[in-house]
Amino acid sequence: MLGFKLVVFTVSLLCCSQLSARTLEQLDYYSEEFFPYNYVEDGQAAGFSVELLALIFAQLNSPAPKVKIVPWTRGYATLQQQAYTVLFSTIKTEPRKNKFEWACPINVSRGKFYGLSDSKLEISSLKDAENLKIAIMKGQAIDGFLTKSDFSAELVPVKSVEQAFKLLALRRVDLMALTEQSLEGHQSSFKPLYTLFENDYCFAFNRSISQQQLTRFQHALAQVRETEAFQQLYQKYFY
């Protein structure tokens, strides 16, 4: 019996050792439809963050990993429940900070209240918006921020940015709570009325990743951000 237990213990140690040794090249990378950061184009993952990931792996002298584009809720659940997974572009918020390991930044995210371009609302604090109806994307960073704040406005859940636009245009809500990047191409129709937060977009890793591999990734990201290739990539998507 003792010999059997020793064999089981030895096999367990070997398995654990193999798992803990998993490299960046062996992880599963997930993202969502969020233009211009990550999206599907001609059946393939594309976008600023996807190309940035390819530059990081080029810096590591490794082929770019395959990126699976899935709905945000599925990707976020996978990140929490499945070892050796990565989700991007993920906003690093206070409630999420200790749930994952992080490599930052991909870019900076600013969460804001937006009104129609002719809005006369003046908001200088969250309290000023408490009697208003606000469209909000469920499960997104702003949703977590507002639901954990001492804030009692009527939050109207929407499934897409376009649905939020429509509700505001029809004046069925007073405001939209969205990230700045969500308004790409629509800035003329809406205007920011209040800044909720400013956080980093990051690569979020399930905590099963080793610190050695996380440091390897973060170091490569920092190196890439200093290159001309990164500047050209940024200009391609944001200018």
PDB file of C-alpha atoms in Angstrom:
ATOM      1  CA  MET A   1       0.000   0.000   0.000  1.00  0.00           C
ATOM      2  CA  LEU A   2       2.854   2.363   0.871  1.00  0.00           C
ATOM      3  CA  GLY A   3       4.517   1.616  -2.452  1.00  0.00           C
ATOM      4  CA  PHE A   4       1.280   2.314  -4.303  1.00  0.00           C
ATOM      5  CA  LYS A   5       0.865   5.652  -2.513  1.00  0.00           C
ATOM      6  CA  LEU A   6       4.447   6.583  -3.410  1.00  0.00           C
ATOM      7  CA  VAL A   7       3.781   5.814  -7.075  1.00  0.00           C
ATOM      8  CA  VAL A   8       0.580   7.899  -7.060  1.00  0.00           C
ATOM      9  CA  PHE A   9       2.399  10.752  -5.309  1.00  0.00           C
ATOM     10  CA  THR A  10       5.273  10.620  -7.820  1.00  0.00           C
ATOM     11  CA  VAL A  11       2.893  10.626 -10.807  1.00  0.00           C
ATOM     12  CA  SER A  12       0.989  13.554  -9.281  1.00  0.00           C
ATOM     13  CA  LEU A  13       4.214  15.504  -8.881  1.00  0.00           C
ATOM     14  CA  LEU A  14       5.179  14.818 -12.487  1.00  0.00           C
ATOM     15  CA  CYS A  15       1.749  15.930 -13.719  1.00  0.00           C
ATOM     16  CA  CYS A  16       1.836  19.086 -11.662  1.00  0.00           C
ATOM     17  CA  SER A  17       5.366  19.801 -12.871  1.00  0.00           C
ATOM     18  CA  GLN A  18       4.287  19.413 -16.496  1.00  0.00           C
ATOM     19  CA  LEU A  19       1.291  21.669 -15.971  1.00  0.00           C
ATOM     20  CA  SER A  20       3.231  24.381 -14.171  1.00  0.00           C
ATOM     21  CA  ALA A  21       5.826  24.333 -16.957  1.00  0.00           C
ATOM     22  CA  ARG A  22       3.289  25.254 -19.629  1.00  0.00           C
ATOM     23  CA  THR A  23       4.690  28.076 -21.744  1.00  0.00           C
ATOM     24  CA  LEU A  24       3.083  31.106 -23.405  1.00  0.00           C
ATOM     25  CA  GLU A  25       3.086  29.154 -26.656  1.00  0.00           C
ATOM     26  CA  GLN A  26       0.886  26.469 -25.036  1.00  0.00           C
ATOM     27  CA  LEU A  27      -1.838  28.762 -23.654  1.00  0.00           C
ATOM     28  CA  ASP A  28      -5.326  29.254 -25.116  1.00  0.00           C
ATOM     29  CA  TYR A  29      -5.977  32.822 -26.259  1.00  0.00           C
ATOM     30  CA  TYR A  30      -9.525  34.226 -26.310  1.00  0.00           C
ATOM     31  CA  SER A  31     -10.950  37.557 -27.398  1.00  0.00           C
ATOM     32  CA  GLU A  32     -14.302  39.124 -28.314  1.00  0.00           C
ATOM     33  CA  GLU A  33     -15.869  41.232 -31.057  1.00  0.00           C
ATOM     34  CA  PHE A  34     -14.766  44.731 -30.044  1.00  0.00           C
ATOM     35  CA  PHE A  35     -13.661  46.873 -32.977  1.00  0.00           C
ATOM     36  CA  PRO A  36     -10.974  48.112 -33.514  1.00  0.00           C
ATOM     37  CA  TYR A  37      -9.217  46.051 -30.843  1.00  0.00           C
ATOM     38  CA  ASN A  38     -10.357  42.545 -31.716  1.00  0.00           C
ATOM     39  CA  TYR A  39     -12.880  41.220 -34.226  1.00  0.00           C
ATOM     40  CA  VAL A  40     -13.406  38.670 -37.008  1.00  0.00           C
ATOM     41  CA  GLU A  41     -12.441  39.598 -40.560  1.00  0.00           C
ATOM     42  CA  ASP A  42     -12.658  37.067 -43.400  1.00  0.00           C
ATOM     43  CA  GLY A  43     -13.080  34.318 -40.822  1.00  0.00           C
ATOM     44  CA  GLN A  44      -9.894  35.243 -38.941  1.00  0.00           C
ATOM     45  CA  ALA A  45      -9.173  37.132 -35.722  1.00  0.00           C
ATOM     46  CA  ALA A  46      -8.064  40.675 -36.551  1.00  0.00           C
ATOM     47  CA  GLY A  47      -7.635  44.078 -34.915  1.00  0.00           C
ATOM     48  CA  PHE A  48      -5.143  46.183 -32.996  1.00  0.00           C
ATOM     49  CA  SER A  49      -4.800  43.813 -30.018  1.00  0.00           C
ATOM     50  CA  VAL A  50      -4.533  40.726 -32.219  1.00  0.00           C
ATOM     51  CA  GLU A  51      -1.744  42.308 -34.276  1.00  0.00           C
ATOM     52  CA  LEU A  52      -0.059  43.479 -31.071  1.00  0.00           C
ATOM     53  CA  LEU A  53      -0.104  39.890 -29.800  1.00  0.00           C
ATOM     54  CA  ALA A  54       1.570  38.797 -33.051  1.00  0.00           C
ATOM     55  CA  LEU A  55       4.295  41.440 -32.523  1.00  0.00           C
ATOM     56  CA  ILE A  56       4.827  40.174 -28.961  1.00  0.00           C
ATOM     57  CA  PHE A  57       5.310  36.618 -30.187  1.00  0.00           C
ATOM     58  CA  ALA A  58       7.648  37.821 -32.926  1.00  0.00           C
ATOM     59  CA  GLN A  59       9.669  39.473 -30.158  1.00  0.00           C
ATOM     60  CA  LEU A  60       9.697  36.072 -28.425  1.00  0.00           C
ATOM     61  CA  ASN A  61      10.834  34.410 -31.687  1.00  0.00           C
ATOM     62  CA  SER A  62       7.680  32.275 -31.691  1.00  0.00           C
ATOM     63  CA  PRO A  63       4.797  31.957 -34.172  1.00  0.00           C
ATOM     64  CA  ALA A  64       1.679  33.970 -33.310  1.00  0.00           C
ATOM     65  CA  PRO A  65      -0.900  31.904 -31.411  1.00  0.00           C
ATOM     66  CA  LYS A  66      -4.375  31.186 -32.714  1.00  0.00           C
ATOM     67  CA  VAL A  67      -6.962  33.541 -31.186  1.00  0.00           C
ATOM     68  CA  LYS A  68     -10.522  32.343 -30.638  1.00  0.00           C
ATOM     69  CA  ILE A  69     -13.164  35.085 -30.931  1.00  0.00           C
ATOM     70  CA  VAL A  70     -16.084  34.304 -28.611  1.00  0.00           C
ATOM     71  CA  PRO A  71     -18.854  36.297 -26.879  1.00  0.00           C
ATOM     72  CA  TRP A  72     -17.511  38.306 -23.943  1.00  0.00           C
ATOM     73  CA  THR A  73     -19.493  36.407 -21.284  1.00  0.00           C
ATOM     74  CA  ARG A  74     -18.181  33.063 -22.540  1.00  0.00           C
ATOM     75  CA  GLY A  75     -14.605  34.300 -22.733  1.00  0.00           C
ATOM     76  CA  TYR A  76     -14.747  35.809 -19.242  1.00  0.00           C
ATOM     77  CA  ALA A  77     -16.230  32.621 -17.760  1.00  0.00           C
ATOM     78  CA  THR A  78     -13.538  30.549 -19.495  1.00  0.00           C
ATOM     79  CA  LEU A  79     -10.803  32.792 -18.114  1.00  0.00           C
ATOM     80  CA  GLN A  80     -12.092  32.269 -14.577  1.00  0.00           C
ATOM     81  CA  GLN A  81     -12.736  28.536 -14.791  1.00  0.00           C
ATOM     82  CA  GLN A  82     -10.155  27.095 -17.198  1.00  0.00           C
ATOM     83  CA  ALA A  83      -6.428  26.944 -16.482  1.00  0.00           C
ATOM     84  CA  TYR A  84      -3.906  28.262 -18.999  1.00  0.00           C
ATOM     85  CA  THR A  85      -6.245  30.700 -20.705  1.00  0.00           C
ATOM     86  CA  VAL A  86      -5.769  34.339 -21.726  1.00  0.00           C
ATOM     87  CA  LEU A  87      -8.497  36.914 -22.472  1.00  0.00           C
ATOM     88  CA  PHE A  88      -7.961  40.252 -24.152  1.00  0.00           C
ATOM     89  CA  SER A  89      -8.588  43.152 -24.437  1.00  0.00           C
ATOM     90  CA  THR A  90      -9.682  43.116 -20.778  1.00  0.00           C
ATOM     91  CA  ILE A  91     -10.065  46.275 -18.701  1.00  0.00           C
ATOM     92  CA  LYS A  92      -8.153  46.014 -15.432  1.00  0.00           C
ATOM     93  CA  THR A  93     -10.647  47.212 -12.830  1.00  0.00           C
ATOM     94  CA  GLU A  94     -10.475  47.096  -9.040  1.00  0.00           C
ATOM     95  CA  PRO A  95     -12.994  44.192  -8.726  1.00  0.00           C
ATOM     96  CA  ARG A  96     -11.089  42.154 -11.330  1.00  0.00           C
ATOM     97  CA  LYS A  97      -7.562  43.041 -10.212  1.00  0.00           C
ATOM     98  CA  ASN A  98      -6.939  40.099  -7.874  1.00  0.00           C
ATOM     99  CA  LYS A  99      -8.834  37.496  -9.903  1.00  0.00           C
ATOM    100  CA  PHE A 100      -6.250  37.242 -12.687  1.00  0.00           C
ATOM    101  CA  GLU A 101      -2.639  37.897 -13.635  1.00  0.00           C
ATOM    102  CA  TRP A 102      -2.101  40.886 -15.920  1.00  0.00           C
ATOM    103  CA  ALA A 103       0.159  42.146 -18.686  1.00  0.00           C
ATOM    104  CA  CYS A 104      -0.447  45.826 -19.460  1.00  0.00           C
ATOM    105  CA  PRO A 105      -1.093  48.044 -21.217  1.00  0.00           C
ATOM    106  CA  ILE A 106      -2.616  47.332 -24.594  1.00  0.00           C
ATOM    107  CA  ASN A 107      -4.161  50.807 -24.443  1.00  0.00           C
ATOM    108  CA  VAL A 108      -5.971  53.068 -21.984  1.00  0.00           C
ATOM    109  CA  SER A 109      -9.746  52.724 -21.419  1.00  0.00           C
ATOM    110  CA  ARG A 110     -11.867  55.685 -20.321  1.00  0.00           C
ATOM    111  CA  GLY A 111     -15.394  54.968 -19.084  1.00  0.00           C
ATOM    112  CA  LYS A 112     -17.792  57.886 -19.509  1.00  0.00           C
ATOM    113  CA  PHE A 113     -21.402  58.984 -19.473  1.00  0.00           C
ATOM    114  CA  TYR A 114     -22.452  60.128 -22.935  1.00  0.00           C
ATOM    115  CA  GLY A 115     -25.460  62.198 -23.979  1.00  0.00           C
ATOM    116  CA  LEU A 116     -26.778  63.388 -27.316  1.00  0.00           C
ATOM    117  CA  SER A 117     -24.745  66.149 -28.905  1.00  0.00           C
ATOM    118  CA  ASP A 118     -27.493  68.673 -28.023  1.00  0.00           C
ATOM    119  CA  SER A 119     -27.823  67.511 -24.394  1.00  0.00           C
ATOM    120  CA  LYS A 120     -28.187  70.256 -21.780  1.00  0.00           C
ATOM    121  CA  LEU A 121     -27.371  67.923 -18.864  1.00  0.00           C
ATOM    122  CA  GLU A 122     -24.559  68.997 -16.552  1.00  0.00           C
ATOM    123  CA  ILE A 123     -22.938  66.229 -14.507  1.00  0.00           C
ATOM    124  CA  SER A 124     -20.081  66.889 -12.126  1.00  0.00           C
ATOM    125  CA  SER A 125     -20.489  63.789  -9.914  1.00  0.00           C
ATOM    126  CA  LEU A 126     -22.257  60.422  -9.879  1.00  0.00           C
ATOM    127  CA  LYS A 127     -24.899  61.926  -7.608  1.00  0.00           C
ATOM    128  CA  ASP A 128     -25.950  64.303 -10.394  1.00  0.00           C
ATOM    129  CA  ALA A 129     -26.984  61.287 -12.509  1.00  0.00           C
ATOM    130  CA  GLU A 130     -28.968  59.392  -9.871  1.00  0.00           C
ATOM    131  CA  ASN A 131     -32.395  60.388 -11.197  1.00  0.00           C
ATOM    132  CA  LEU A 132     -31.569  59.548 -14.796  1.00  0.00           C
ATOM    133  CA  LYS A 133     -32.078  56.480 -16.979  1.00  0.00           C
ATOM    134  CA  ILE A 134     -28.776  55.106 -18.229  1.00  0.00           C
ATOM    135  CA  ALA A 135     -28.148  52.490 -20.934  1.00  0.00           C
ATOM    136  CA  ILE A 136     -25.376  50.080 -19.948  1.00  0.00           C
ATOM    137  CA  MET A 137     -23.747  46.999 -21.452  1.00  0.00           C
ATOM    138  CA  LYS A 138     -24.207  44.135 -18.984  1.00  0.00           C
ATOM    139  CA  GLY A 139     -21.043  42.329 -17.983  1.00  0.00           C
ATOM    140  CA  GLN A 140     -18.729  45.086 -19.168  1.00  0.00           C
ATOM    141  CA  ALA A 141     -16.306  47.012 -16.960  1.00  0.00           C
ATOM    142  CA  ILE A 142     -18.619  50.013 -16.559  1.00  0.00           C
ATOM    143  CA  ASP A 143     -21.434  47.724 -15.396  1.00  0.00           C
ATOM    144  CA  GLY A 144     -19.181  46.372 -12.639  1.00  0.00           C
ATOM    145  CA  PHE A 145     -18.001  49.857 -11.742  1.00  0.00           C
ATOM    146  CA  LEU A 146     -21.499  51.310 -11.362  1.00  0.00           C
ATOM    147  CA  THR A 147     -23.118  48.335  -9.634  1.00  0.00           C
ATOM    148  CA  LYS A 148     -20.343  48.336  -7.025  1.00  0.00           C
ATOM    149  CA  SER A 149     -20.577  52.099  -6.525  1.00  0.00           C
ATOM    150  CA  ASP A 150     -23.017  53.808  -4.197  1.00  0.00           C
ATOM    151  CA  PHE A 151     -25.166  54.687  -7.183  1.00  0.00           C
ATOM    152  CA  SER A 152     -28.942  54.334  -7.461  1.00  0.00           C
ATOM    153  CA  ALA A 153     -29.841  55.435 -10.998  1.00  0.00           C
ATOM    154  CA  GLU A 154     -32.065  53.298 -13.223  1.00  0.00           C
ATOM    155  CA  LEU A 155     -29.664  51.201 -15.301  1.00  0.00           C
ATOM    156  CA  VAL A 156     -31.164  49.925 -18.548  1.00  0.00           C
ATOM    157  CA  PRO A 157     -29.297  46.815 -19.784  1.00  0.00           C
ATOM    158  CA  VAL A 158     -28.489  46.577 -23.494  1.00  0.00           C
ATOM    159  CA  LYS A 159     -26.871  43.812 -25.530  1.00  0.00           C
ATOM    160  CA  SER A 160     -24.894  46.010 -27.913  1.00  0.00           C
ATOM    161  CA  VAL A 161     -23.483  49.492 -28.355  1.00  0.00           C
ATOM    162  CA  GLU A 162     -25.865  49.992 -31.282  1.00  0.00           C
ATOM    163  CA  GLN A 163     -28.847  49.284 -29.021  1.00  0.00           C
ATOM    164  CA  ALA A 164     -27.582  51.904 -26.567  1.00  0.00           C
ATOM    165  CA  PHE A 165     -27.240  54.406 -29.426  1.00  0.00           C
ATOM    166  CA  LYS A 166     -30.822  53.731 -30.515  1.00  0.00           C
ATOM    167  CA  LEU A 167     -32.310  54.112 -27.034  1.00  0.00           C
ATOM    168  CA  LEU A 168     -30.520  57.421 -26.539  1.00  0.00           C
ATOM    169  CA  ALA A 169     -31.454  58.705 -30.009  1.00  0.00           C
ATOM    170  CA  LEU A 170     -35.118  57.892 -29.265  1.00  0.00           C
ATOM    171  CA  ARG A 171     -34.679  59.597 -25.860  1.00  0.00           C
ATOM    172  CA  ARG A 172     -35.799  56.476 -24.013  1.00  0.00           C
ATOM    173  CA  VAL A 173     -32.712  56.873 -21.830  1.00  0.00           C
ATOM    174  CA  ASP A 174     -30.929  60.032 -20.716  1.00  0.00           C
ATOM    175  CA  LEU A 175     -27.366  58.740 -20.926  1.00  0.00           C
ATOM    176  CA  MET A 176     -25.181  55.881 -22.141  1.00  0.00           C
ATOM    177  CA  ALA A 177     -22.387  54.492 -19.967  1.00  0.00           C
ATOM    178  CA  LEU A 178     -19.700  53.324 -22.398  1.00  0.00           C
ATOM    179  CA  THR A 179     -15.964  53.187 -22.897  1.00  0.00           C
ATOM    180  CA  GLU A 180     -14.493  55.926 -25.066  1.00  0.00           C
ATOM    181  CA  GLN A 181     -13.442  53.397 -27.721  1.00  0.00           C
ATOM    182  CA  SER A 182     -17.059  52.222 -28.151  1.00  0.00           C
ATOM    183  CA  LEU A 183     -17.892  55.482 -29.942  1.00  0.00           C
ATOM    184  CA  GLU A 184     -15.320  55.081 -32.726  1.00  0.00           C
ATOM    185  CA  GLY A 185     -16.917  56.634 -35.812  1.00  0.00           C
ATOM    186  CA  HIS A 186     -19.928  58.052 -33.921  1.00  0.00           C
ATOM    187  CA  GLN A 187     -18.379  60.936 -31.988  1.00  0.00           C
ATOM    188  CA  SER A 188     -20.352  63.622 -33.840  1.00  0.00           C
ATOM    189  CA  SER A 189     -23.703  62.283 -32.597  1.00  0.00           C
ATOM    190  CA  PHE A 190     -22.822  62.103 -28.897  1.00  0.00           C
ATOM    191  CA  LYS A 191     -20.757  63.995 -26.382  1.00  0.00           C
ATOM    192  CA  PRO A 192     -19.056  63.007 -23.112  1.00  0.00           C
ATOM    193  CA  LEU A 193     -20.686  64.439 -19.999  1.00  0.00           C
ATOM    194  CA  TYR A 194     -18.747  62.792 -17.172  1.00  0.00           C
ATOM    195  CA  THR A 195     -15.661  60.575 -16.815  1.00  0.00           C
ATOM    196  CA  LEU A 196     -16.214  57.544 -14.597  1.00  0.00           C
ATOM    197  CA  PHE A 197     -12.758  55.971 -14.689  1.00  0.00           C
ATOM    198  CA  GLU A 198      -9.546  55.609 -16.633  1.00  0.00           C
ATOM    199  CA  ASN A 199      -8.064  52.099 -16.705  1.00  0.00           C
ATOM    200  CA  ASP A 200      -5.742  49.994 -18.801  1.00  0.00           C
ATOM    201  CA  TYR A 201      -6.787  47.511 -21.468  1.00  0.00           C
ATOM    202  CA  CYS A 202      -4.685  44.430 -20.752  1.00  0.00           C
ATOM    203  CA  PHE A 203      -4.016  40.786 -21.426  1.00  0.00           C
ATOM    204  CA  ALA A 204      -5.681  38.920 -18.528  1.00  0.00           C
ATOM    205  CA  PHE A 205      -4.234  35.501 -17.652  1.00  0.00           C
ATOM    206  CA  ASN A 206      -5.804  32.725 -15.600  1.00  0.00           C
ATOM    207  CA  ARG A 207      -3.761  32.529 -12.403  1.00  0.00           C
ATOM    208  CA  SER A 208      -2.385  29.111 -13.372  1.00  0.00           C
ATOM    209  CA  ILE A 209       0.334  30.840 -15.423  1.00  0.00           C
ATOM    210  CA  SER A 210       3.801  30.787 -13.894  1.00  0.00           C
ATOM    211  CA  GLN A 211       5.421  34.047 -12.863  1.00  0.00           C
ATOM    212  CA  GLN A 212       8.331  33.208 -15.141  1.00  0.00           C
ATOM    213  CA  GLN A 213       6.074  33.038 -18.197  1.00  0.00           C
ATOM    214  CA  LEU A 214       4.099  36.130 -17.143  1.00  0.00           C
ATOM    215  CA  THR A 215       7.335  38.110 -16.771  1.00  0.00           C
ATOM    216  CA  ARG A 216       8.455  36.813 -20.164  1.00  0.00           C
ATOM    217  CA  PHE A 217       5.260  38.112 -21.771  1.00  0.00           C
ATOM    218  CA  GLN A 218       5.290  41.474 -19.968  1.00  0.00           C
ATOM    219  CA  HIS A 219       8.920  42.060 -20.892  1.00  0.00           C
ATOM    220  CA  ALA A 220       8.199  41.331 -24.561  1.00  0.00           C
ATOM    221  CA  LEU A 221       5.166  43.649 -24.497  1.00  0.00           C
ATOM    222  CA  ALA A 222       7.263  46.467 -23.019  1.00  0.00           C
ATOM    223  CA  GLN A 223       9.931  45.960 -25.686  1.00  0.00           C
ATOM    224  CA  VAL A 224       7.379  45.951 -28.511  1.00  0.00           C
ATOM    225  CA  ARG A 225       5.811  49.201 -27.303  1.00  0.00           C
ATOM    226  CA  GLU A 226       9.183  50.922 -27.847  1.00  0.00           C
ATOM    227  CA  THR A 227       9.448  49.865 -31.490  1.00  0.00           C
ATOM    228  CA  GLU A 228       8.617  51.629 -34.732  1.00  0.00           C
ATOM    229  CA  ALA A 229       6.388  48.657 -35.624  1.00  0.00           C
ATOM    230  CA  PHE A 230       4.181  49.437 -32.637  1.00  0.00           C
ATOM    231  CA  GLN A 231       3.912  53.103 -33.598  1.00  0.00           C
ATOM    232  CA  GLN A 232       2.877  52.122 -37.110  1.00  0.00           C
ATOM    233  CA  LEU A 233       0.318  49.670 -35.733  1.00  0.00           C
ATOM    234  CA  TYR A 234      -1.156  52.322 -33.432  1.00  0.00           C
ATOM    235  CA  GLN A 235      -1.424  54.819 -36.275  1.00  0.00           C
ATOM    236  CA  LYS A 236      -3.096  52.194 -38.466  1.00  0.00           C
ATOM    237  CA  TYR A 237      -6.007  51.779 -36.039  1.00  0.00           C
ATOM    238  CA  PHE A 238      -6.278  55.059 -34.126  1.00  0.00           C
ATOM    239  CA  TYR A 239      -5.316  57.866 -36.545  1.00  0.00           C
TER     240      TYR A 239
END
